[in-house]
Amino acid sequence: MSLVDRVRTSIESALSRLASGGALGEKGPRAITEARGWTVERPKRPEHGHYATNAAMVLTKAVGMPPRAIAEQLVGALADDAVIQSAEIAGPGFVNLRLRPRAIHEELAAIVAAGPLYGRKAAATGERVNVEFVSANPTGPITVAAARNGIYGDAIATLLELTGHRVTREYYINDFGNQVKAFAESVRLAHEGKPRGENHYQGAYIDEIARYLETRKPDPFAADDVELARTCITTMLHGVPGSKTLPGIRKTLSDLGIDFDVWFSEESLHRWGNVDVAIEKLRAGGYLVEKEGAVFFVAGGASAAKEREEKAAKDDKAQKAYRTEEDGRVVKKRDGAWTYFASDIAYHADKLSRGYDRIIDVWGADHHGYIPRMKNVLEALGLPAEKSEILIYQLVNILRDGEAVKSSKRAGNVITADEVMEEIDEAAGRKGAGRDALRFFFLSRSANTTVDFDLEIAKKKSLDNPVFYVQYGHARLCSILRKAEAIGRYDTVPASIDAWAKLDHPDELAIGLTLSRWPDVLAEAAALREPHRIVFYLQDLARDFQSYFTRMKADPVLPRDSTRQEPDWEKTWDHEKTIARLGWIRAIRAVYASALGAIGISAPERMELPQAAEEDT
RNA sequence: GCGCCCGUAGCUCAGCUGGAUAGAGCGUCGGCCUUCGAAGCCGAAUGUCGCAAGUUCGAAUCUUGCCGGGCGUGCCA
C-alpha cells in the first residue's frame, strides 16, 4: 500500500470511529458511507503540510454540520495515528496533515529494497497489447515529425510494459500504392540520369539509393517497377551500408531508442490475398454496399445505412449529415482498385487474428478524421469499442530561423531525426545525447500540443535542454555513492527502520514523500497515456534535491577529506546519520533511474562538462 | 458549415477526474565556487488563466455561447 493510501485509510477509519461514536450526529453513519467523494491531496505550499484532506468540506452537507466542526472532530480522531503525526484545521475546513518520519522511513526502506522494480507492476499480469506507431511511409528517411510519433508511441508502449502489460511494438510498412510507385520511378530516373517530375521524389537520397543499387548484382534496374520498388523499400529500411546520410529507417529508430517487434508489410496483405478475405468477411456481415460501381463500408451494416438514407431524403438536417462517416467509405474504387482503407481493414483484421486484448494505434492529428471509420471497422470485425484506442498527437511545425517551412518528403526538404541527433551528440560530446534530448523535448509536451521545431534554434540551444539538468542530477547522486564506496565503511544500507531515524531534515522527508509518489505517477501516466507527466515529475525531483545539496554544503552527507585527516574523526562523526542519508540517496537514485528509464532516456553515472559550455561565457 | 486540438508570465509550456496566495524552463536583473559535481544554488520583476454567461461553499479546471489559431472534412495515402 502506498503512503497516500495509508493516509487515506487512516482518515477513513477515523471517520468511521467518529460516526459510530455519534460525534457526527445522527446522519453521521450514513453520511460517511454515502459522501465518499473526499480526497487526499498534496498542498501546493509546504507550510500546509505533507498532505491535506477536504473530507470535512465534502461531508458538511450530508452530515449537517459546518466544515470546521467536522474538521475539529477529525483532528481529534487522528491523534496517535500510526502514519499521521499532526493534523490541523486550515482555511475553509481543510485538514492539513503531517506524516510521521517513521512512515516515510518505511517507504524509503521499501524503495531501496525494491530498487528498479519500485512502482512497477508484476510482468504479464495485464493485457496483451499491440501498439502500432511511426508507420511512416518508407519512401524517405525518418523526419523529426515522425520522430515525435515514434517517441510518443514507444513511451506509451514502455509505460504499458512497466504496468504489467505484454506489449508488441509494431510498424506498418506502407509499401503499396502510388507513393511506392513514384518512389521506384524516381530511383529509376536517377539511375538513368533523367530529370524527375513534380510527382517524383526530389531528395538527394534518391540519387544515393540509385548509386548504391547500381553496385548490386543482379542489376535491380533490370527488374520491373514492382520488383524495383521492393528493392528500394528494403534499402530505405535497412540503409545503404556505410552511408552516414542513409543509415536506414530501422537504424534511425533504433538510435532513437525505438525497436519494433513486428514490421508488417502492406504489400504482403495484397500479395497473400488477405485483403479479399477481410473484405469478404465484412460483406458476409452485411457491412458492404455497392453504389455507382464502387464498394462502400457502412458502419452498423446495410440496414442501418438504408435507414439513414431514408431519413436523409425527407429531413433537411439529416441531409447535411448524410455524407458523414456512417454513410459509407469506399473500399474498392469504381476502377476496381483497392483503397488504402481496404488495406487497413485487412491489416487490422490480421492484428485481431493474432489475439491481442487491446489494439492501440498512434496517429498524427492530420489523420484524426480517419478515426471513426477505423473504430467502426474494428467493431465490425468483432473488437468491442473499448478494446481499441487511437491516440492522436498534434503535429510538428518545421521552422527554419523562425520561418515556417512547408516540408514534404516528396520535395526533399525535410529535417531528419538523424541530423538533429548528430548535431546534439556533437555539442554535448556524448553519443546518445541527441536521442535523450529529442525524447525529452517531445515528451515534455502533452500530445495535445502542437510543437514548433526550429533546427537552427535546436542546434544553438541544444545544451539548454532540461534533460541534461535532470541527467546531471543523476550523475551527482552516483558521484556521492562512488565517494562513499571509496571511503569504505558506508557500503551498507540502514539495517532496520530505527536505523533511518537520523534522517529527519524536513527537506529530506519531503523528498522522501516525493519518491513515494512515483508508483502513482507511473500508473497515472500509463493509464492516461500521458508520458509527459513523468518528465515533469523528474524535473521536480531533480530541482528539489539539487537545491537541497547546494544548500546543505555546510552539513555534508560524507565526511570531507579534511575531516578525515583529523585523527579522531571516526569517533566524532555521526556514522548512523551518514548511513541513513546514503540509504536515502540510494532511494532517490533508484526512482530517478526508473523514471528516466520509463521514458527511454539514459541515466549516466558521469557527465563530462562539454567544451562548448565553457567557451560560451 | 461540421468535427478534433489549442488559447495560462516577454517566449516555450505544465496545471484541466473542481480546492487555499495560478507554477516550471528559457530570457531579464542582483547575489553565491578553498569543502559531497557551478550542466549547480539563492533572491527579484513579470499574469484581465482569449471574452461572456451559467453551475457551486469554491472555477484556469465543469456547461453553454462567442472570438482567435492549427488540423481535418477524397473513389489520396
PDB file of N, CA, C and O in Angstrom, chain A residues 373-427:
ATOM      1  N   ARG A 373     -13.963   5.853 -38.887  1.00  0.00           N
ATOM      2  CA  ARG A 373     -14.097   4.707 -39.786  1.00  0.00           C
ATOM      3  C   ARG A 373     -13.265   3.530 -39.313  1.00  0.00           C
ATOM      4  O   ARG A 373     -13.660   2.374 -39.428  1.00  0.00           O
ATOM      5  N   MET A 374     -12.113   3.831 -38.716  1.00  0.00           N
ATOM      6  CA  MET A 374     -11.276   2.735 -38.210  1.00  0.00           C
ATOM      7  C   MET A 374     -11.932   2.054 -37.010  1.00  0.00           C
ATOM      8  O   MET A 374     -11.943   0.819 -36.903  1.00  0.00           O
ATOM      9  N   LYS A 375     -12.469   2.878 -36.124  1.00  0.00           N
ATOM     10  CA  LYS A 375     -13.152   2.314 -34.956  1.00  0.00           C
ATOM     11  C   LYS A 375     -14.348   1.457 -35.404  1.00  0.00           C
ATOM     12  O   LYS A 375     -14.590   0.374 -34.875  1.00  0.00           O
ATOM     13  N   ASN A 376     -15.076   1.959 -36.402  1.00  0.00           N
ATOM     14  CA  ASN A 376     -16.238   1.229 -36.899  1.00  0.00           C
ATOM     15  C   ASN A 376     -15.824  -0.103 -37.512  1.00  0.00           C
ATOM     16  O   ASN A 376     -16.500  -1.114 -37.321  1.00  0.00           O
ATOM     17  N   VAL A 377     -14.708  -0.088 -38.223  1.00  0.00           N
ATOM     18  CA  VAL A 377     -14.230  -1.331 -38.826  1.00  0.00           C
ATOM     19  C   VAL A 377     -13.838  -2.325 -37.743  1.00  0.00           C
ATOM     20  O   VAL A 377     -14.187  -3.501 -37.804  1.00  0.00           O
ATOM     21  N   LEU A 378     -13.142  -1.839 -36.745  1.00  0.00           N
ATOM     22  CA  LEU A 378     -12.712  -2.744 -35.679  1.00  0.00           C
ATOM     23  C   LEU A 378     -13.912  -3.374 -34.992  1.00  0.00           C
ATOM     24  O   LEU A 378     -13.915  -4.563 -34.682  1.00  0.00           O
ATOM     25  N   GLU A 379     -14.942  -2.572 -34.811  1.00  0.00           N
ATOM     26  CA  GLU A 379     -16.161  -3.131 -34.213  1.00  0.00           C
ATOM     27  C   GLU A 379     -16.802  -4.148 -35.134  1.00  0.00           C
ATOM     28  O   GLU A 379     -17.249  -5.205 -34.693  1.00  0.00           O
ATOM     29  N   ALA A 380     -16.840  -3.805 -36.426  1.00  0.00           N
ATOM     30  CA  ALA A 380     -17.436  -4.730 -37.397  1.00  0.00           C
ATOM     31  C   ALA A 380     -16.659  -6.043 -37.430  1.00  0.00           C
ATOM     32  O   ALA A 380     -17.224  -7.106 -37.659  1.00  0.00           O
ATOM     33  N   LEU A 381     -15.349  -5.956 -37.164  1.00  0.00           N
ATOM     34  CA  LEU A 381     -14.527  -7.156 -37.168  1.00  0.00           C
ATOM     35  C   LEU A 381     -14.612  -7.902 -35.840  1.00  0.00           C
ATOM     36  O   LEU A 381     -13.987  -8.936 -35.665  1.00  0.00           O
ATOM     37  N   GLY A 382     -15.352  -7.331 -34.903  1.00  0.00           N
ATOM     38  CA  GLY A 382     -15.607  -8.054 -33.666  1.00  0.00           C
ATOM     39  C   GLY A 382     -14.859  -7.565 -32.441  1.00  0.00           C
ATOM     40  O   GLY A 382     -14.899  -8.208 -31.397  1.00  0.00           O
ATOM     41  N   LEU A 383     -14.156  -6.428 -32.552  1.00  0.00           N
ATOM     42  CA  LEU A 383     -13.450  -5.910 -31.373  1.00  0.00           C
ATOM     43  C   LEU A 383     -14.324  -4.835 -30.722  1.00  0.00           C
ATOM     44  O   LEU A 383     -14.641  -3.832 -31.342  1.00  0.00           O
ATOM     45  N   PRO A 384     -14.709  -5.051 -29.458  1.00  0.00           N
ATOM     46  CA  PRO A 384     -15.528  -4.044 -28.776  1.00  0.00           C
ATOM     47  C   PRO A 384     -14.812  -2.687 -28.750  1.00  0.00           C
ATOM     48  O   PRO A 384     -13.591  -2.640 -28.664  1.00  0.00           O
ATOM     49  N   ALA A 385     -15.591  -1.627 -28.824  1.00  0.00           N
ATOM     50  CA  ALA A 385     -15.023  -0.284 -28.950  1.00  0.00           C
ATOM     51  C   ALA A 385     -13.998   0.028 -27.866  1.00  0.00           C
ATOM     52  O   ALA A 385     -12.989   0.681 -28.125  1.00  0.00           O
ATOM     53  N   GLU A 386     -14.239  -0.453 -26.650  1.00  0.00           N
ATOM     54  CA  GLU A 386     -13.338  -0.074 -25.552  1.00  0.00           C
ATOM     55  C   GLU A 386     -12.012  -0.829 -25.599  1.00  0.00           C
ATOM     56  O   GLU A 386     -11.111  -0.558 -24.819  1.00  0.00           O
ATOM     57  N   LYS A 387     -11.894  -1.760 -26.527  1.00  0.00           N
ATOM     58  CA  LYS A 387     -10.654  -2.523 -26.632  1.00  0.00           C
ATOM     59  C   LYS A 387      -9.694  -1.939 -27.656  1.00  0.00           C
ATOM     60  O   LYS A 387      -8.611  -2.475 -27.875  1.00  0.00           O
ATOM     61  N   SER A 388     -10.126  -0.892 -28.330  1.00  0.00           N
ATOM     62  CA  SER A 388      -9.216  -0.267 -29.286  1.00  0.00           C
ATOM     63  C   SER A 388      -9.073   1.206 -28.948  1.00  0.00           C
ATOM     64  O   SER A 388      -9.994   1.834 -28.439  1.00  0.00           O
ATOM     65  N   GLU A 389      -7.872   1.707 -29.208  1.00  0.00           N
ATOM     66  CA  GLU A 389      -7.613   3.117 -28.944  1.00  0.00           C
ATOM     67  C   GLU A 389      -6.838   3.672 -30.112  1.00  0.00           C
ATOM     68  O   GLU A 389      -5.931   3.032 -30.625  1.00  0.00           O
ATOM     69  N   ILE A 390      -7.203   4.878 -30.499  1.00  0.00           N
ATOM     70  CA  ILE A 390      -6.408   5.570 -31.494  1.00  0.00           C
ATOM     71  C   ILE A 390      -5.907   6.834 -30.834  1.00  0.00           C
ATOM     72  O   ILE A 390      -6.688   7.718 -30.482  1.00  0.00           O
ATOM     73  N   LEU A 391      -4.615   6.878 -30.587  1.00  0.00           N
ATOM     74  CA  LEU A 391      -4.035   8.018 -29.883  1.00  0.00           C
ATOM     75  C   LEU A 391      -3.561   9.041 -30.899  1.00  0.00           C
ATOM     76  O   LEU A 391      -2.850   8.705 -31.838  1.00  0.00           O
ATOM     77  N   ILE A 392      -3.980  10.258 -30.692  1.00  0.00           N
ATOM     78  CA  ILE A 392      -3.638  11.328 -31.618  1.00  0.00           C
ATOM     79  C   ILE A 392      -2.663  12.294 -30.938  1.00  0.00           C
ATOM     80  O   ILE A 392      -2.856  12.675 -29.790  1.00  0.00           O
ATOM     81  N   TYR A 393      -1.616  12.622 -31.662  1.00  0.00           N
ATOM     82  CA  TYR A 393      -0.732  13.681 -31.158  1.00  0.00           C
ATOM     83  C   TYR A 393      -0.768  14.799 -32.189  1.00  0.00           C
ATOM     84  O   TYR A 393      -0.930  14.545 -33.386  1.00  0.00           O
ATOM     85  N   GLN A 394      -0.632  16.023 -31.741  1.00  0.00           N
ATOM     86  CA  GLN A 394      -0.675  17.167 -32.649  1.00  0.00           C
ATOM     87  C   GLN A 394       0.630  17.240 -33.444  1.00  0.00           C
ATOM     88  O   GLN A 394       1.661  16.703 -33.041  1.00  0.00           O
ATOM     89  N   LEU A 395       0.586  17.946 -34.521  1.00  0.00           N
ATOM     90  CA  LEU A 395       1.698  17.903 -35.478  1.00  0.00           C
ATOM     91  C   LEU A 395       2.898  18.749 -35.073  1.00  0.00           C
ATOM     92  O   LEU A 395       2.829  19.557 -34.147  1.00  0.00           O
ATOM     93  N   VAL A 396       3.976  18.514 -35.772  1.00  0.00           N
ATOM     94  CA  VAL A 396       5.210  19.255 -35.554  1.00  0.00           C
ATOM     95  C   VAL A 396       5.374  20.244 -36.706  1.00  0.00           C
ATOM     96  O   VAL A 396       5.407  19.848 -37.866  1.00  0.00           O
ATOM     97  N   ASN A 397       5.423  21.516 -36.382  1.00  0.00           N
ATOM     98  CA  ASN A 397       5.697  22.519 -37.408  1.00  0.00           C
ATOM     99  C   ASN A 397       7.192  22.675 -37.570  1.00  0.00           C
ATOM    100  O   ASN A 397       7.904  22.858 -36.580  1.00  0.00           O
ATOM    101  N   ILE A 398       7.644  22.597 -38.797  1.00  0.00           N
ATOM    102  CA  ILE A 398       9.072  22.761 -39.029  1.00  0.00           C
ATOM    103  C   ILE A 398       9.359  24.217 -39.375  1.00  0.00           C
ATOM    104  O   ILE A 398       8.719  24.811 -40.241  1.00  0.00           O
ATOM    105  N   LEU A 399      10.310  24.787 -38.664  1.00  0.00           N
ATOM    106  CA  LEU A 399      10.706  26.168 -38.925  1.00  0.00           C
ATOM    107  C   LEU A 399      12.185  26.194 -39.278  1.00  0.00           C
ATOM    108  O   LEU A 399      12.957  25.332 -38.861  1.00  0.00           O
ATOM    109  N   ARG A 400      12.543  27.208 -40.047  1.00  0.00           N
ATOM    110  CA  ARG A 400      13.959  27.480 -40.260  1.00  0.00           C
ATOM    111  C   ARG A 400      14.189  28.934 -39.925  1.00  0.00           C
ATOM    112  O   ARG A 400      13.610  29.805 -40.555  1.00  0.00           O
ATOM    113  N   ASP A 401      14.979  29.173 -38.894  1.00  0.00           N
ATOM    114  CA  ASP A 401      15.207  30.534 -38.415  1.00  0.00           C
ATOM    115  C   ASP A 401      13.895  31.289 -38.219  1.00  0.00           C
ATOM    116  O   ASP A 401      13.742  32.428 -38.637  1.00  0.00           O
ATOM    117  N   GLY A 402      12.954  30.618 -37.593  1.00  0.00           N
ATOM    118  CA  GLY A 402      11.701  31.272 -37.255  1.00  0.00           C
ATOM    119  C   GLY A 402      10.671  31.264 -38.371  1.00  0.00           C
ATOM    120  O   GLY A 402       9.514  31.566 -38.141  1.00  0.00           O
ATOM    121  N   GLU A 403      11.083  30.909 -39.576  1.00  0.00           N
ATOM    122  CA  GLU A 403      10.156  30.898 -40.705  1.00  0.00           C
ATOM    123  C   GLU A 403       9.555  29.506 -40.875  1.00  0.00           C
ATOM    124  O   GLU A 403      10.283  28.516 -40.886  1.00  0.00           O
ATOM    125  N   ALA A 404       8.248  29.450 -41.031  1.00  0.00           N
ATOM    126  CA  ALA A 404       7.596  28.163 -41.239  1.00  0.00           C
ATOM    127  C   ALA A 404       8.001  27.590 -42.588  1.00  0.00           C
ATOM    128  O   ALA A 404       8.054  28.298 -43.584  1.00  0.00           O
ATOM    129  N   VAL A 405       8.307  26.301 -42.583  1.00  0.00           N
ATOM    130  CA  VAL A 405       8.681  25.635 -43.826  1.00  0.00           C
ATOM    131  C   VAL A 405       7.638  24.577 -44.121  1.00  0.00           C
ATOM    132  O   VAL A 405       7.290  23.776 -43.252  1.00  0.00           O
ATOM    133  N   LYS A 406       7.090  24.617 -45.302  1.00  0.00           N
ATOM    134  CA  LYS A 406       6.168  23.564 -45.691  1.00  0.00           C
ATOM    135  C   LYS A 406       7.039  22.401 -46.139  1.00  0.00           C
ATOM    136  O   LYS A 406       7.508  22.349 -47.274  1.00  0.00           O
ATOM    137  N   SER A 407       7.318  21.488 -45.225  1.00  0.00           N
ATOM    138  CA  SER A 407       8.250  20.429 -45.588  1.00  0.00           C
ATOM    139  C   SER A 407       7.484  19.223 -46.117  1.00  0.00           C
ATOM    140  O   SER A 407       6.390  18.919 -45.657  1.00  0.00           O
ATOM    141  N   SER A 408       8.047  18.588 -47.095  1.00  0.00           N
ATOM    142  CA  SER A 408       7.426  17.380 -47.620  1.00  0.00           C
ATOM    143  C   SER A 408       8.501  16.418 -48.075  1.00  0.00           C
ATOM    144  O   SER A 408       9.562  16.823 -48.551  1.00  0.00           O
ATOM    145  N   LYS A 409       8.198  15.153 -47.866  1.00  0.00           N
ATOM    146  CA  LYS A 409       9.147  14.116 -48.219  1.00  0.00           C
ATOM    147  C   LYS A 409       9.403  14.148 -49.716  1.00  0.00           C
ATOM    148  O   LYS A 409      10.505  13.940 -50.190  1.00  0.00           O
ATOM    149  N   ARG A 410       8.335  14.438 -50.459  1.00  0.00           N
ATOM    150  CA  ARG A 410       8.439  14.445 -51.901  1.00  0.00           C
ATOM    151  C   ARG A 410       9.399  15.542 -52.372  1.00  0.00           C
ATOM    152  O   ARG A 410      10.228  15.347 -53.241  1.00  0.00           O
ATOM    153  N   ALA A 411       9.256  16.729 -51.757  1.00  0.00           N
ATOM    154  CA  ALA A 411      10.119  17.839 -52.163  1.00  0.00           C
ATOM    155  C   ALA A 411      11.530  17.670 -51.619  1.00  0.00           C
ATOM    156  O   ALA A 411      12.457  18.333 -52.083  1.00  0.00           O
ATOM    157  N   GLY A 412      11.676  16.803 -50.634  1.00  0.00           N
ATOM    158  CA  GLY A 412      13.010  16.522 -50.135  1.00  0.00           C
ATOM    159  C   GLY A 412      13.588  17.593 -49.230  1.00  0.00           C
ATOM    160  O   GLY A 412      14.800  17.702 -49.081  1.00  0.00           O
ATOM    161  N   ASN A 413      12.727  18.408 -48.619  1.00  0.00           N
ATOM    162  CA  ASN A 413      13.241  19.469 -47.743  1.00  0.00           C
ATOM    163  C   ASN A 413      12.957  19.188 -46.272  1.00  0.00           C
ATOM    164  O   ASN A 413      12.735  20.100 -45.490  1.00  0.00           O
ATOM    165  N   VAL A 414      12.933  17.918 -45.909  1.00  0.00           N
ATOM    166  CA  VAL A 414      12.623  17.548 -44.527  1.00  0.00           C
ATOM    167  C   VAL A 414      13.854  17.682 -43.640  1.00  0.00           C
ATOM    168  O   VAL A 414      14.988  17.699 -44.122  1.00  0.00           O
ATOM    169  N   ILE A 415      13.605  17.794 -42.349  1.00  0.00           N
ATOM    170  CA  ILE A 415      14.687  17.716 -41.374  1.00  0.00           C
ATOM    171  C   ILE A 415      14.649  16.314 -40.804  1.00  0.00           C
ATOM    172  O   ILE A 415      13.620  15.860 -40.306  1.00  0.00           O
ATOM    173  N   THR A 416      15.757  15.611 -40.908  1.00  0.00           N
ATOM    174  CA  THR A 416      15.743  14.222 -40.460  1.00  0.00           C
ATOM    175  C   THR A 416      16.121  14.119 -38.988  1.00  0.00           C
ATOM    176  O   THR A 416      16.833  14.957 -38.436  1.00  0.00           O
ATOM    177  N   ALA A 417      15.628  13.066 -38.394  1.00  0.00           N
ATOM    178  CA  ALA A 417      15.954  12.798 -36.991  1.00  0.00           C
ATOM    179  C   ALA A 417      17.452  12.578 -36.846  1.00  0.00           C
ATOM    180  O   ALA A 417      18.056  12.975 -35.842  1.00  0.00           O
ATOM    181  N   ASP A 418      18.055  11.992 -37.860  1.00  0.00           N
ATOM    182  CA  ASP A 418      19.495  11.717 -37.796  1.00  0.00           C
ATOM    183  C   ASP A 418      20.319  12.992 -37.657  1.00  0.00           C
ATOM    184  O   ASP A 418      21.219  13.075 -36.826  1.00  0.00           O
ATOM    185  N   GLU A 419      19.995  13.999 -38.491  1.00  0.00           N
ATOM    186  CA  GLU A 419      20.822  15.201 -38.435  1.00  0.00           C
ATOM    187  C   GLU A 419      20.662  15.918 -37.099  1.00  0.00           C
ATOM    188  O   GLU A 419      21.627  16.480 -36.575  1.00  0.00           O
ATOM    189  N   VAL A 420      19.469  15.874 -36.540  1.00  0.00           N
ATOM    190  CA  VAL A 420      19.260  16.529 -35.250  1.00  0.00           C
ATOM    191  C   VAL A 420      20.044  15.810 -34.155  1.00  0.00           C
ATOM    192  O   VAL A 420      20.751  16.434 -33.364  1.00  0.00           O
ATOM    193  N   MET A 421      19.944  14.502 -34.141  1.00  0.00           N
ATOM    194  CA  MET A 421      20.666  13.743 -33.109  1.00  0.00           C
ATOM    195  C   MET A 421      22.173  13.955 -33.219  1.00  0.00           C
ATOM    196  O   MET A 421      22.861  14.110 -32.216  1.00  0.00           O
ATOM    197  N   GLU A 422      22.630  13.982 -34.450  1.00  0.00           N
ATOM    198  CA  GLU A 422      24.068  14.122 -34.663  1.00  0.00           C
ATOM    199  C   GLU A 422      24.574  15.476 -34.149  1.00  0.00           C
ATOM    200  O   GLU A 422      25.596  15.552 -33.472  1.00  0.00           O
ATOM    201  N   GLU A 423      23.825  16.531 -34.483  1.00  0.00           N
ATOM    202  CA  GLU A 423      24.202  17.868 -34.025  1.00  0.00           C
ATOM    203  C   GLU A 423      24.327  17.916 -32.507  1.00  0.00           C
ATOM    204  O   GLU A 423      25.263  18.497 -31.957  1.00  0.00           O
ATOM    205  N   ILE A 424      23.340  17.335 -31.842  1.00  0.00           N
ATOM    206  CA  ILE A 424      23.307  17.442 -30.382  1.00  0.00           C
ATOM    207  C   ILE A 424      24.377  16.539 -29.754  1.00  0.00           C
ATOM    208  O   ILE A 424      25.036  16.920 -28.794  1.00  0.00           O
ATOM    209  N   ASP A 425      24.561  15.357 -30.332  1.00  0.00           N
ATOM    210  CA  ASP A 425      25.644  14.482 -29.865  1.00  0.00           C
ATOM    211  C   ASP A 425      26.957  15.244 -29.862  1.00  0.00           C
ATOM    212  O   ASP A 425      27.748  15.177 -28.920  1.00  0.00           O
ATOM    213  N   GLU A 426      27.160  15.965 -30.935  1.00  0.00           N
ATOM    214  CA  GLU A 426      28.417  16.685 -31.108  1.00  0.00           C
ATOM    215  C   GLU A 426      28.555  17.812 -30.087  1.00  0.00           C
ATOM    216  O   GLU A 426      29.581  17.968 -29.452  1.00  0.00           O
ATOM    217  N   ALA A 427      27.474  18.577 -29.934  1.00  0.00           N
ATOM    218  CA  ALA A 427      27.508  19.698 -28.999  1.00  0.00           C
ATOM    219  C   ALA A 427      27.750  19.224 -27.573  1.00  0.00           C
ATOM    220  O   ALA A 427      28.467  19.860 -26.800  1.00  0.00           O
TER     221      ALA A 427
END
